[in-house]
């Protein structure tokens, strides 16, 4: 499931934060950060596509605080749809059609969580803290929906 590389992401976030240029950029002006999370268009959110950088490093230069909530929400929705696809199969459960899809589910959620929790630990601000307060119970409920899914449990 998600959050497998959290220690690596935390270390990466700390290193990148320590080496980053903290000067203001056009993407961090008050007009950009004041927009509500749902105002971010899907094509503008760097989490919505897998990174093309070496080792799939996150594009930190493109990530703003307002990208996190839409990525978390969409990531949880996508992962639940992937779990539903696994549990609704009529084929006999096996490793290839149950465990493998379960392990690769939630890619978007994983991308967003790795960066977000690295940043909340290494380079936080009031907006990230507010997002963390809002998203933590939602992530717990999301995890419970998967771990306590009776159909999934029966397939495993």
JSON list of C-alpha atoms in Angstrom, two decimals:
[
{"chain": "A", "resi": 1, "resn": "UNK", "atom": "CA", "xyz": [0.00, 0.00, 0.00]},
{"chain": "A", "resi": 2, "resn": "UNK", "atom": "CA", "xyz": [1.00, 3.65, 0.19]},
{"chain": "A", "resi": 3, "resn": "UNK", "atom": "CA", "xyz": [3.66, 5.25, 2.37]},
{"chain": "A", "resi": 4, "resn": "UNK", "atom": "CA", "xyz": [6.31, 2.52, 1.73]},
{"chain": "A", "resi": 5, "resn": "UNK", "atom": "CA", "xyz": [9.17, 4.93, 1.11]},
{"chain": "A", "resi": 6, "resn": "UNK", "atom": "CA", "xyz": [8.32, 7.49, 3.76]},
{"chain": "A", "resi": 7, "resn": "UNK", "atom": "CA", "xyz": [11.77, 7.39, 5.48]},
{"chain": "A", "resi": 8, "resn": "UNK", "atom": "CA", "xyz": [13.50, 7.91, 2.13]},
{"chain": "A", "resi": 9, "resn": "UNK", "atom": "CA", "xyz": [11.11, 10.71, 1.23]},
{"chain": "A", "resi": 10, "resn": "UNK", "atom": "CA", "xyz": [11.67, 12.38, 4.59]},
{"chain": "A", "resi": 11, "resn": "UNK", "atom": "CA", "xyz": [15.42, 12.28, 4.10]},
{"chain": "A", "resi": 12, "resn": "UNK", "atom": "CA", "xyz": [15.06, 13.54, 0.53]},
{"chain": "A", "resi": 13, "resn": "UNK", "atom": "CA", "xyz": [12.78, 16.34, 1.64]},
{"chain": "A", "resi": 14, "resn": "UNK", "atom": "CA", "xyz": [15.22, 17.41, 4.36]},
{"chain": "A", "resi": 15, "resn": "UNK", "atom": "CA", "xyz": [18.15, 17.45, 1.94]},
{"chain": "A", "resi": 16, "resn": "UNK", "atom": "CA", "xyz": [16.26, 19.27, -0.78]},
{"chain": "A", "resi": 17, "resn": "UNK", "atom": "CA", "xyz": [14.85, 21.78, 1.67]},
{"chain": "A", "resi": 18, "resn": "UNK", "atom": "CA", "xyz": [18.27, 22.48, 3.12]},
{"chain": "A", "resi": 19, "resn": "UNK", "atom": "CA", "xyz": [19.69, 23.00, -0.37]},
{"chain": "A", "resi": 20, "resn": "UNK", "atom": "CA", "xyz": [16.76, 24.97, -1.75]},
{"chain": "A", "resi": 21, "resn": "UNK", "atom": "CA", "xyz": [16.72, 28.66, -2.59]},
{"chain": "A", "resi": 22, "resn": "UNK", "atom": "CA", "xyz": [14.25, 30.29, -0.22]},
{"chain": "A", "resi": 23, "resn": "UNK", "atom": "CA", "xyz": [13.86, 33.45, -2.27]},
{"chain": "A", "resi": 24, "resn": "UNK", "atom": "CA", "xyz": [10.31, 34.28, -3.39]},
{"chain": "A", "resi": 25, "resn": "UNK", "atom": "CA", "xyz": [9.28, 33.05, -6.80]},
{"chain": "A", "resi": 26, "resn": "UNK", "atom": "CA", "xyz": [6.28, 33.97, -8.94]},
{"chain": "A", "resi": 27, "resn": "UNK", "atom": "CA", "xyz": [4.62, 30.68, -7.94]},
{"chain": "A", "resi": 28, "resn": "UNK", "atom": "CA", "xyz": [4.75, 31.56, -4.23]},
{"chain": "A", "resi": 29, "resn": "UNK", "atom": "CA", "xyz": [3.19, 35.03, -4.34]},
{"chain": "A", "resi": 30, "resn": "UNK", "atom": "CA", "xyz": [0.15, 35.73, -2.20]},
{"chain": "A", "resi": 31, "resn": "UNK", "atom": "CA", "xyz": [-2.25, 35.54, -5.13]},
{"chain": "A", "resi": 32, "resn": "UNK", "atom": "CA", "xyz": [-1.17, 31.98, -5.90]},
{"chain": "A", "resi": 33, "resn": "UNK", "atom": "CA", "xyz": [-1.26, 30.77, -2.29]},
{"chain": "A", "resi": 34, "resn": "UNK", "atom": "CA", "xyz": [-4.58, 32.45, -1.49]},
{"chain": "A", "resi": 35, "resn": "UNK", "atom": "CA", "xyz": [-6.51, 30.38, -4.03]},
{"chain": "A", "resi": 36, "resn": "UNK", "atom": "CA", "xyz": [-8.71, 27.64, -2.57]},
{"chain": "A", "resi": 37, "resn": "UNK", "atom": "CA", "xyz": [-7.45, 24.06, -3.17]},
{"chain": "A", "resi": 38, "resn": "UNK", "atom": "CA", "xyz": [-10.30, 23.22, -5.54]},
{"chain": "A", "resi": 39, "resn": "UNK", "atom": "CA", "xyz": [-9.29, 26.14, -7.78]},
{"chain": "A", "resi": 40, "resn": "UNK", "atom": "CA", "xyz": [-6.21, 24.22, -8.97]},
{"chain": "A", "resi": 41, "resn": "UNK", "atom": "CA", "xyz": [-6.89, 22.76, -12.38]},
{"chain": "A", "resi": 42, "resn": "UNK", "atom": "CA", "xyz": [-6.00, 19.05, -12.77]},
{"chain": "A", "resi": 43, "resn": "UNK", "atom": "CA", "xyz": [-3.44, 19.75, -15.49]},
{"chain": "A", "resi": 44, "resn": "UNK", "atom": "CA", "xyz": [-1.65, 22.22, -13.22]},
{"chain": "A", "resi": 45, "resn": "UNK", "atom": "CA", "xyz": [-1.20, 19.81, -10.30]},
{"chain": "A", "resi": 46, "resn": "UNK", "atom": "CA", "xyz": [2.24, 18.17, -10.49]},
{"chain": "A", "resi": 47, "resn": "UNK", "atom": "CA", "xyz": [1.06, 15.18, -8.47]},
{"chain": "A", "resi": 48, "resn": "UNK", "atom": "CA", "xyz": [-1.50, 14.11, -11.07]},
{"chain": "A", "resi": 49, "resn": "UNK", "atom": "CA", "xyz": [1.21, 12.67, -13.34]},
{"chain": "A", "resi": 50, "resn": "UNK", "atom": "CA", "xyz": [4.18, 10.50, -12.48]},
{"chain": "A", "resi": 51, "resn": "UNK", "atom": "CA", "xyz": [7.43, 12.44, -12.40]},
{"chain": "A", "resi": 52, "resn": "UNK", "atom": "CA", "xyz": [9.73, 12.25, -15.41]},
{"chain": "A", "resi": 53, "resn": "UNK", "atom": "CA", "xyz": [12.75, 13.22, -13.30]},
{"chain": "A", "resi": 54, "resn": "UNK", "atom": "CA", "xyz": [15.50, 10.67, -12.59]},
{"chain": "A", "resi": 55, "resn": "UNK", "atom": "CA", "xyz": [14.38, 8.13, -10.01]},
{"chain": "A", "resi": 56, "resn": "UNK", "atom": "CA", "xyz": [10.92, 9.77, -10.21]},
{"chain": "A", "resi": 57, "resn": "UNK", "atom": "CA", "xyz": [11.97, 12.53, -7.84]},
{"chain": "A", "resi": 58, "resn": "UNK", "atom": "CA", "xyz": [9.09, 14.95, -7.19]},
{"chain": "A", "resi": 59, "resn": "UNK", "atom": "CA", "xyz": [9.19, 18.22, -9.14]},
{"chain": "A", "resi": 60, "resn": "UNK", "atom": "CA", "xyz": [9.59, 20.36, -6.01]},
{"chain": "A", "resi": 61, "resn": "UNK", "atom": "CA", "xyz": [9.91, 23.51, -8.11]},
{"chain": "A", "resi": 62, "resn": "UNK", "atom": "CA", "xyz": [6.33, 23.00, -9.36]},
{"chain": "A", "resi": 63, "resn": "UNK", "atom": "CA", "xyz": [4.66, 21.99, -6.09]},
{"chain": "A", "resi": 64, "resn": "UNK", "atom": "CA", "xyz": [2.70, 24.56, -4.10]},
{"chain": "A", "resi": 65, "resn": "UNK", "atom": "CA", "xyz": [0.78, 24.06, -0.87]},
{"chain": "A", "resi": 66, "resn": "UNK", "atom": "CA", "xyz": [-2.56, 24.25, -2.71]},
{"chain": "A", "resi": 67, "resn": "UNK", "atom": "CA", "xyz": [-1.68, 21.12, -4.72]},
{"chain": "A", "resi": 68, "resn": "UNK", "atom": "CA", "xyz": [-1.79, 18.77, -1.72]},
{"chain": "A", "resi": 69, "resn": "UNK", "atom": "CA", "xyz": [-5.51, 18.58, -0.87]},
{"chain": "A", "resi": 70, "resn": "UNK", "atom": "CA", "xyz": [-6.69, 17.97, -4.45]},
{"chain": "A", "resi": 71, "resn": "UNK", "atom": "CA", "xyz": [-3.99, 15.32, -4.85]},
{"chain": "A", "resi": 72, "resn": "UNK", "atom": "CA", "xyz": [-4.97, 13.60, -1.61]},
{"chain": "A", "resi": 73, "resn": "UNK", "atom": "CA", "xyz": [-8.68, 13.67, -2.45]},
{"chain": "A", "resi": 74, "resn": "UNK", "atom": "CA", "xyz": [-8.20, 12.39, -5.99]},
{"chain": "A", "resi": 75, "resn": "UNK", "atom": "CA", "xyz": [-5.61, 9.85, -4.83]},
{"chain": "A", "resi": 76, "resn": "UNK", "atom": "CA", "xyz": [-7.96, 8.36, -2.25]},
{"chain": "A", "resi": 77, "resn": "UNK", "atom": "CA", "xyz": [-10.79, 8.23, -4.78]},
{"chain": "A", "resi": 78, "resn": "UNK", "atom": "CA", "xyz": [-8.58, 6.52, -7.36]},
{"chain": "A", "resi": 79, "resn": "UNK", "atom": "CA", "xyz": [-7.25, 3.99, -4.86]},
{"chain": "A", "resi": 80, "resn": "UNK", "atom": "CA", "xyz": [-10.74, 3.05, -3.67]},
{"chain": "A", "resi": 81, "resn": "UNK", "atom": "CA", "xyz": [-11.75, 2.54, -7.31]},
{"chain": "A", "resi": 82, "resn": "UNK", "atom": "CA", "xyz": [-8.68, 0.31, -7.78]},
{"chain": "A", "resi": 83, "resn": "UNK", "atom": "CA", "xyz": [-9.62, -1.70, -4.68]},
{"chain": "A", "resi": 84, "resn": "UNK", "atom": "CA", "xyz": [-13.19, -2.00, -5.95]},
{"chain": "A", "resi": 85, "resn": "UNK", "atom": "CA", "xyz": [-11.84, -3.32, -9.24]},
{"chain": "A", "resi": 86, "resn": "UNK", "atom": "CA", "xyz": [-9.86, -5.98, -7.35]},
{"chain": "A", "resi": 87, "resn": "UNK", "atom": "CA", "xyz": [-12.80, -7.04, -5.18]},
{"chain": "A", "resi": 88, "resn": "UNK", "atom": "CA", "xyz": [-15.33, -7.13, -8.00]},
{"chain": "A", "resi": 89, "resn": "UNK", "atom": "CA", "xyz": [-13.40, -9.67, -10.06]},
{"chain": "A", "resi": 90, "resn": "UNK", "atom": "CA", "xyz": [-15.08, -12.97, -10.73]},
{"chain": "A", "resi": 91, "resn": "UNK", "atom": "CA", "xyz": [-11.81, -14.80, -11.38]},
{"chain": "A", "resi": 92, "resn": "UNK", "atom": "CA", "xyz": [-10.43, -17.04, -8.66]},
{"chain": "A", "resi": 93, "resn": "UNK", "atom": "CA", "xyz": [-8.16, -14.96, -6.38]},
{"chain": "A", "resi": 94, "resn": "UNK", "atom": "CA", "xyz": [-4.45, -15.39, -6.93]},
{"chain": "A", "resi": 95, "resn": "UNK", "atom": "CA", "xyz": [-1.28, -13.42, -6.35]},
{"chain": "A", "resi": 96, "resn": "UNK", "atom": "CA", "xyz": [-1.31, -11.80, -9.80]},
{"chain": "A", "resi": 97, "resn": "UNK", "atom": "CA", "xyz": [-4.92, -10.59, -9.73]},
{"chain": "A", "resi": 98, "resn": "UNK", "atom": "CA", "xyz": [-5.17, -9.64, -6.05]},
{"chain": "A", "resi": 99, "resn": "UNK", "atom": "CA", "xyz": [-1.89, -8.98, -4.25]},
{"chain": "A", "resi": 100, "resn": "UNK", "atom": "CA", "xyz": [-0.01, -7.31, -7.11]},
{"chain": "A", "resi": 101, "resn": "UNK", "atom": "CA", "xyz": [-2.82, -4.85, -7.96]},
{"chain": "A", "resi": 102, "resn": "UNK", "atom": "CA", "xyz": [-3.26, -4.12, -4.24]},
{"chain": "A", "resi": 103, "resn": "UNK", "atom": "CA", "xyz": [0.44, -3.33, -3.86]},
{"chain": "A", "resi": 104, "resn": "UNK", "atom": "CA", "xyz": [0.50, -0.97, -6.85]},
{"chain": "A", "resi": 105, "resn": "UNK", "atom": "CA", "xyz": [-2.77, 0.75, -5.99]},
{"chain": "A", "resi": 106, "resn": "UNK", "atom": "CA", "xyz": [-2.77, 4.33, -4.81]},
{"chain": "A", "resi": 107, "resn": "UNK", "atom": "CA", "xyz": [0.13, 5.69, -6.85]},
{"chain": "A", "resi": 108, "resn": "UNK", "atom": "CA", "xyz": [-1.19, 9.26, -6.83]},
{"chain": "A", "resi": 109, "resn": "UNK", "atom": "CA", "xyz": [-1.92, 9.11, -3.11]},
{"chain": "A", "resi": 110, "resn": "UNK", "atom": "CA", "xyz": [1.55, 7.74, -2.49]},
{"chain": "A", "resi": 111, "resn": "UNK", "atom": "CA", "xyz": [3.22, 10.52, -4.53]},
{"chain": "A", "resi": 112, "resn": "UNK", "atom": "CA", "xyz": [1.32, 13.23, -2.67]},
{"chain": "A", "resi": 113, "resn": "UNK", "atom": "CA", "xyz": [1.81, 11.69, 0.78]},
{"chain": "A", "resi": 114, "resn": "UNK", "atom": "CA", "xyz": [5.54, 11.17, 0.39]},
{"chain": "A", "resi": 115, "resn": "UNK", "atom": "CA", "xyz": [6.16, 14.79, -0.51]},
{"chain": "A", "resi": 116, "resn": "UNK", "atom": "CA", "xyz": [3.60, 16.24, 1.88]},
{"chain": "A", "resi": 117, "resn": "UNK", "atom": "CA", "xyz": [4.81, 14.43, 4.99]},
{"chain": "A", "resi": 118, "resn": "UNK", "atom": "CA", "xyz": [8.45, 15.14, 4.13]},
{"chain": "A", "resi": 119, "resn": "UNK", "atom": "CA", "xyz": [7.61, 18.82, 3.83]},
{"chain": "A", "resi": 120, "resn": "UNK", "atom": "CA", "xyz": [5.46, 18.85, 6.97]},
{"chain": "A", "resi": 121, "resn": "UNK", "atom": "CA", "xyz": [8.43, 17.45, 8.88]},
{"chain": "A", "resi": 122, "resn": "UNK", "atom": "CA", "xyz": [11.22, 19.46, 7.31]},
{"chain": "A", "resi": 123, "resn": "UNK", "atom": "CA", "xyz": [9.80, 22.73, 5.99]},
{"chain": "A", "resi": 124, "resn": "UNK", "atom": "CA", "xyz": [6.36, 23.33, 7.44]},
{"chain": "A", "resi": 125, "resn": "UNK", "atom": "CA", "xyz": [4.21, 26.44, 7.53]},
{"chain": "A", "resi": 126, "resn": "UNK", "atom": "CA", "xyz": [0.73, 27.34, 8.76]},
{"chain": "A", "resi": 127, "resn": "UNK", "atom": "CA", "xyz": [-0.97, 26.18, 5.55]},
{"chain": "A", "resi": 128, "resn": "UNK", "atom": "CA", "xyz": [0.77, 22.79, 5.61]},
{"chain": "A", "resi": 129, "resn": "UNK", "atom": "CA", "xyz": [-0.16, 22.39, 9.28]},
{"chain": "A", "resi": 130, "resn": "UNK", "atom": "CA", "xyz": [-3.79, 23.19, 8.46]},
{"chain": "A", "resi": 131, "resn": "UNK", "atom": "CA", "xyz": [-3.76, 20.66, 5.62]},
{"chain": "A", "resi": 132, "resn": "UNK", "atom": "CA", "xyz": [-2.24, 18.07, 7.94]},
{"chain": "A", "resi": 133, "resn": "UNK", "atom": "CA", "xyz": [-4.99, 18.68, 10.50]},
{"chain": "A", "resi": 134, "resn": "UNK", "atom": "CA", "xyz": [-7.65, 18.29, 7.80]},
{"chain": "A", "resi": 135, "resn": "UNK", "atom": "CA", "xyz": [-6.18, 15.34, 5.92]},
{"chain": "A", "resi": 136, "resn": "UNK", "atom": "CA", "xyz": [-4.97, 13.12, 8.79]},
{"chain": "A", "resi": 137, "resn": "UNK", "atom": "CA", "xyz": [-8.41, 11.82, 9.84]},
{"chain": "A", "resi": 138, "resn": "UNK", "atom": "CA", "xyz": [-9.37, 11.40, 6.17]},
{"chain": "A", "resi": 139, "resn": "UNK", "atom": "CA", "xyz": [-6.24, 9.31, 5.54]},
{"chain": "A", "resi": 140, "resn": "UNK", "atom": "CA", "xyz": [-7.00, 7.20, 8.61]},
{"chain": "A", "resi": 141, "resn": "UNK", "atom": "CA", "xyz": [-10.54, 6.57, 7.41]},
{"chain": "A", "resi": 142, "resn": "UNK", "atom": "CA", "xyz": [-9.25, 5.80, 3.93]},
{"chain": "A", "resi": 143, "resn": "UNK", "atom": "CA", "xyz": [-6.79, 3.27, 5.30]},
{"chain": "A", "resi": 144, "resn": "UNK", "atom": "CA", "xyz": [-9.54, 1.70, 7.41]},
{"chain": "A", "resi": 145, "resn": "UNK", "atom": "CA", "xyz": [-11.74, 1.41, 4.30]},
{"chain": "A", "resi": 146, "resn": "UNK", "atom": "CA", "xyz": [-9.06, -0.70, 2.69]},
{"chain": "A", "resi": 147, "resn": "UNK", "atom": "CA", "xyz": [-7.81, -2.70, 5.67]},
{"chain": "A", "resi": 148, "resn": "UNK", "atom": "CA", "xyz": [-11.33, -3.52, 6.86]},
{"chain": "A", "resi": 149, "resn": "UNK", "atom": "CA", "xyz": [-12.74, -4.26, 3.41]},
{"chain": "A", "resi": 150, "resn": "UNK", "atom": "CA", "xyz": [-14.41, -7.66, 3.81]},
{"chain": "A", "resi": 151, "resn": "UNK", "atom": "CA", "xyz": [-14.38, -8.47, 0.08]},
{"chain": "A", "resi": 152, "resn": "UNK", "atom": "CA", "xyz": [-10.67, -7.69, -0.15]},
{"chain": "A", "resi": 153, "resn": "UNK", "atom": "CA", "xyz": [-9.95, -9.70, 2.98]},
{"chain": "A", "resi": 154, "resn": "UNK", "atom": "CA", "xyz": [-11.83, -12.68, 1.53]},
{"chain": "A", "resi": 155, "resn": "UNK", "atom": "CA", "xyz": [-9.80, -12.49, -1.70]},
{"chain": "A", "resi": 156, "resn": "UNK", "atom": "CA", "xyz": [-6.53, -12.35, 0.18]}
]
